Amino acid sequence: MARNYQSRKRILVTGGAGFLGSHLIDRLLDRGDEVLCVDNFFTGSKRNIEHLHDNPRFELMRHDVCFPLYVEVDEIYNLACPASPVHYQYDPVQTTKTSVIGAINMLGLAKRLKCKIFQASTSEVYGDPHVHPQKEDYWGNVNPIGIRSCYDEGKRCAETLFFDYHRQMALDVKVARIFNTYGPRMHPADGRVVSNFIMQALRNEPITLYGDGLQTRSFCYRDDLIEGFLKLMDTPPAFTGPVNIGNPNEFTIRELADLVIEMTGSRSALEFRPLPQDDPMQRQPDISVARAELAWEPRVQLREGLKRTIQYFKDI
């Protein structure tokens, strides 16, 4: 139900021109809120938000969260950070800065405004896990000096900052750990497995699998994930998370490749390459906390989500 003027909120979304940020903004605007979208366009795209420019409740600001931001808002969603290995390994120092200094700046803003703040964390805080499926009380198995560390450890440090601000300053924080997510508006060259496979299949190019293709992932469609964000943000201050937001159905990468080939009618063959450093062998969320605290679980299963995503890539 759309909000009226009295209940309308002004909400800051950092990373708002990105894949997930732009869909979150759509949902916030649809329910009647005002949105300030902040993005430096390192990985975000103006194409993702161009349909919003005539909306009087939408405002866009080009800004890097590594620098302080002085605005007046009622809530903050902090999504700013490159999220695919291709992008975050391109400038690993800047990736770490975005996670850590960006968190400090957004938490400082939330402290000044006394407002609720959401952190988009990641399942990568679990590293290459020794526990399966992964529950929120698992501390993880992360290489602190590897090529993925800029993202993994940056997000872990951001979580530390959020919980220290919560304990020390009674800040109302919400931390979501995002598992593999896919859907329309993914960047076709972002290096993530779903977009890689679909683009290769549509071009009838070899589909590249790393290792033996038996490593597992759990794929959550974007609409389900955004619904989880909103439900988490609506919880009472006593509930902070972290909470896993993802689809618990687990697939091998080989199964994903075969399904994409089938659904696209592609002539692509499979091509196996060496496994990258620190690539996790298993990834599956335990969503018991999300079910209990948010009354949330994903609805869109892989075949239906892939159908919508394949059509998007065909259209562009």
C-alpha positions in Angstrom: 0.0 0.0 0.0 1.4 3.4 -1.0 2.3 5.8 1.8 0.5 9.1 2.2 2.4 12.4 2.7 2.4 12.1 6.5 3.9 8.6 6.5 6.3 9.2 3.6 10.0 8.7 4.4 13.1 10.2 2.8 15.5 7.4 2.2 19.1 7.3 1.2 20.3 4.4 -0.9 24.1 4.3 -1.6 25.0 2.3 -4.6 21.6 3.1 -5.9 22.4 2.8 -9.6 23.6 -0.7 -9.2 21.9 -4.0 -9.9 20.3 -4.4 -6.5 20.2 -0.7 -5.5 18.1 0.3 -8.5 15.5 -2.4 -7.8 15.4 -1.4 -4.1 14.7 2.2 -5.2 11.9 1.0 -7.4 10.2 -0.7 -4.5 10.7 2.3 -2.2 9.2 4.7 -4.7 6.4 2.3 -5.5 5.3 2.4 -1.9 5.4 6.2 -1.8 8.7 7.1 -0.2 11.2 9.8 -1.4 14.6 8.4 -2.4 18.0 10.0 -2.6 20.2 7.8 -4.8 24.0 8.1 -4.3 26.4 6.4 -6.6 29.9 7.1 -8.0 29.1 5.0 -11.1 32.2 2.8 -10.8 30.0 -0.2 -11.4 26.5 1.4 -11.3 24.8 2.4 -14.5 22.6 5.3 -15.4 20.6 2.9 -17.5 19.4 1.2 -14.3 17.8 4.4 -13.1 17.0 6.4 -16.2 13.3 5.5 -16.0 13.2 7.4 -12.6 14.4 10.8 -13.7 10.9 12.3 -14.1 9.7 10.9 -10.7 9.4 14.0 -8.4 10.3 11.8 -5.4 13.6 10.6 -6.9 16.9 12.5 -6.6 20.3 11.5 -7.9 23.6 12.5 -6.5 27.0 11.5 -7.9 29.1 10.9 -4.8 31.8 8.5 -3.5 30.9 7.2 0.0 34.6 7.3 0.9 34.0 11.0 1.4 31.6 12.3 4.1 28.0 13.1 3.0 25.9 15.8 4.5 22.2 15.2 3.8 19.0 14.9 5.8 17.2 11.6 5.5 15.0 9.2 7.7 16.7 5.9 6.8 19.9 4.7 5.1 20.5 1.6 3.0 24.2 1.2 2.4 24.7 -0.9 -0.7 27.8 0.9 -2.1 30.6 -1.6 -3.1 31.5 -3.5 -6.2 30.2 -7.0 -5.7 31.7 -9.2 -8.5 35.3 -10.5 -8.5 36.0 -8.8 -11.8 35.1 -5.4 -10.5 36.3 -5.6 -6.9 39.7 -7.1 -7.9 40.2 -4.3 -10.5 41.0 -1.9 -7.7 41.3 -3.9 -4.5 42.5 -1.0 -2.4 39.5 1.1 -3.4 37.2 -1.8 -2.7 38.4 -2.1 0.9 38.1 1.7 1.3 34.6 1.6 0.0 33.5 -1.1 2.5 35.4 0.3 5.5 35.6 4.1 5.1 32.2 4.1 3.4 30.7 2.3 6.4 32.3 4.8 8.8 30.9 7.7 6.8 27.4 6.3 6.6 27.4 5.2 10.2 28.5 8.7 11.2 25.6 10.2 9.2 23.1 7.8 10.8 24.5 8.7 14.2 24.1 12.4 13.6 20.5 11.9 12.2 19.6 9.3 14.8 18.2 7.1 12.0 18.1 3.4 11.1 20.8 2.1 8.8 21.0 -1.1 6.7 24.2 -2.8 5.7 24.3 -5.0 2.6 26.9 -7.5 3.7 27.6 -10.8 2.0 27.9 -14.5 2.3 31.6 -14.0 1.5 32.1 -13.3 5.2 31.9 -17.1 5.6 34.8 -17.6 3.1 35.4 -21.2 2.0 33.2 -22.6 4.8 33.8 -25.6 7.0 30.1 -25.6 8.0 27.4 -26.4 5.6 24.8 -24.9 5.2 26.1 -21.6 6.7 24.3 -20.2 9.8 24.8 -16.7 11.1 26.7 -17.9 14.2 29.5 -19.4 12.0 32.6 -17.2 12.1 33.9 -18.2 8.7 37.1 -19.4 7.0 38.5 -16.4 5.2 42.0 -15.8 3.8 43.0 -12.3 5.0 45.7 -11.8 2.4 44.2 -13.4 -0.8 43.0 -11.8 -4.0 39.4 -11.9 -2.7 40.3 -10.4 0.7 39.6 -6.8 -0.3 35.9 -7.7 -0.6 35.6 -10.5 2.0 37.6 -8.7 4.8 36.2 -5.3 3.8 32.7 -6.6 4.4 33.7 -8.3 7.6 35.2 -5.1 8.9 32.1 -3.2 7.9 30.0 -5.6 10.0 32.3 -5.0 13.0 31.8 -1.3 12.6 28.0 -1.6 12.5 27.8 -3.7 15.6 30.3 -1.5 17.5 28.2 1.6 16.6 25.1 -0.4 17.8 26.7 -1.4 21.1 28.6 1.9 21.8 26.1 4.4 20.5 22.8 2.5 20.5 22.4 3.0 16.8 19.6 1.1 15.1 21.4 -1.2 12.6 20.3 -4.0 10.3 22.8 -6.3 8.7 21.9 -8.6 5.8 24.2 -11.3 4.5 23.4 -11.6 0.8 23.9 -14.9 -1.0 24.2 -15.2 -4.8 21.6 -13.0 -6.4 20.6 -12.7 -10.0 18.0 -11.1 -12.3 17.4 -8.3 -14.8 19.9 -5.3 -14.7 22.9 -7.5 -13.9 25.8 -6.1 -15.8 26.5 -8.5 -18.8 30.3 -8.3 -18.2 30.3 -8.4 -14.4 32.0 -11.8 -14.2 29.3 -13.4 -12.1 28.4 -16.9 -12.9 24.7 -16.4 -14.0 25.5 -13.4 -16.3 28.6 -15.2 -17.7 26.7 -18.4 -18.5 23.8 -16.6 -20.1 25.9 -14.3 -22.2 28.1 -17.1 -23.4 25.1 -19.3 -24.2 23.3 -16.6 -26.1 26.5 -16.1 -28.2 27.0 -19.9 -28.6 30.4 -19.4 -27.0 32.1 -22.1 -24.8 30.7 -21.9 -21.2 33.6 -21.6 -18.9 33.5 -23.6 -15.7 36.3 -23.4 -13.1 37.6 -26.6 -11.4 35.3 -29.6 -12.0 32.1 -27.6 -11.9 30.9 -29.5 -8.8 31.3 -26.5 -6.4 27.8 -25.4 -5.3 25.9 -22.1 -5.1 22.4 -21.1 -4.1 20.8 -18.5 -6.4 18.2 -16.0 -5.1 16.1 -14.0 -7.5 16.3 -10.2 -7.1 12.6 -9.7 -6.2 12.9 -12.1 -3.3 16.1 -10.5 -2.1 14.6 -7.0 -2.1 11.6 -8.2 -0.2 14.0 -9.6 2.4 15.7 -6.2 2.7 12.4 -4.4 3.3 11.2 -6.9 5.9 14.5 -6.7 7.8 14.4 -2.9 7.8 10.9 -3.1 9.3 12.0 -5.2 12.3 12.1 -3.6 15.8 15.4 -2.0 17.0 16.2 -5.1 19.2 16.7 -7.2 16.1 19.9 -6.2 14.3 20.9 -9.4 12.4 23.1 -10.5 10.8 20.6 -12.5 8.9 21.1 -14.6 5.8 19.1 -13.5 2.8 19.3 -16.1 0.0 17.7 -19.1 -1.5 18.5 -22.4 0.3 18.1 -24.5 -2.8 21.7 -25.6 -3.7 23.0 -26.3 -7.3 26.3 -27.3 -8.7 27.8 -24.9 -11.2 27.7 -27.7 -13.7 23.9 -28.0 -13.1 23.5 -24.3 -13.7 25.5 -24.5 -16.9 23.4 -27.3 -18.3 20.1 -25.5 -17.3 21.2 -22.3 -19.1 22.1 -24.2 -22.2 18.8 -26.0 -22.2 16.7 -22.8 -21.6 18.6 -20.8 -24.3 18.7 -23.5 -26.9 22.4 -22.8 -27.1 25.0 -24.8 -29.0 27.6 -23.9 -26.4 30.1 -26.6 -25.2 31.5 -26.7 -21.7 35.1 -25.5 -21.2 36.9 -26.3 -17.9 39.6 -24.0 -16.5 41.7 -24.0 -13.2 39.8 -23.0 -10.1 40.6 -19.4 -9.0 42.4 -18.8 -5.7 40.1 -18.9 -2.6 37.0 -19.7 -4.7 34.6 -21.3 -2.1 33.5 -24.9 -2.8 30.1 -24.7 -1.1 27.6 -21.9 -0.6 24.2 -22.5 0.9 22.3 -20.3 3.4 20.5 -21.6 6.5 17.6 -19.2 6.5 16.0 -20.3 9.8 16.5 -16.8 11.3 14.9 -15.1 8.3 11.9 -17.4 8.4 11.5 -16.9 12.2 12.3 -13.1 12.5 11.2 -11.8 9.1 8.5 -14.3 8.1 10.5 -14.4 4.8 11.6 -17.0 2.4 12.2 -16.9 -1.4 9.3 -17.7 -3.8 10.9 -17.5 -7.2 12.8 -20.8 -8.1 15.8 -21.0 -10.4 14.1 -22.0 -13.6 11.5 -19.2 -13.4 14.2 -16.6 -12.4 16.5 -17.7 -15.2 13.6 -17.4 -17.7 13.2 -13.7 -16.8 16.9 -13.0 -16.7 17.6 -14.7 -20.0 14.9 -12.5 -21.6 16.5 -9.4 -20.2 19.8 -10.2 -21.7 18.2 -11.0 -25.0 16.5 -7.6 -24.9 19.7 -5.7 -24.3 
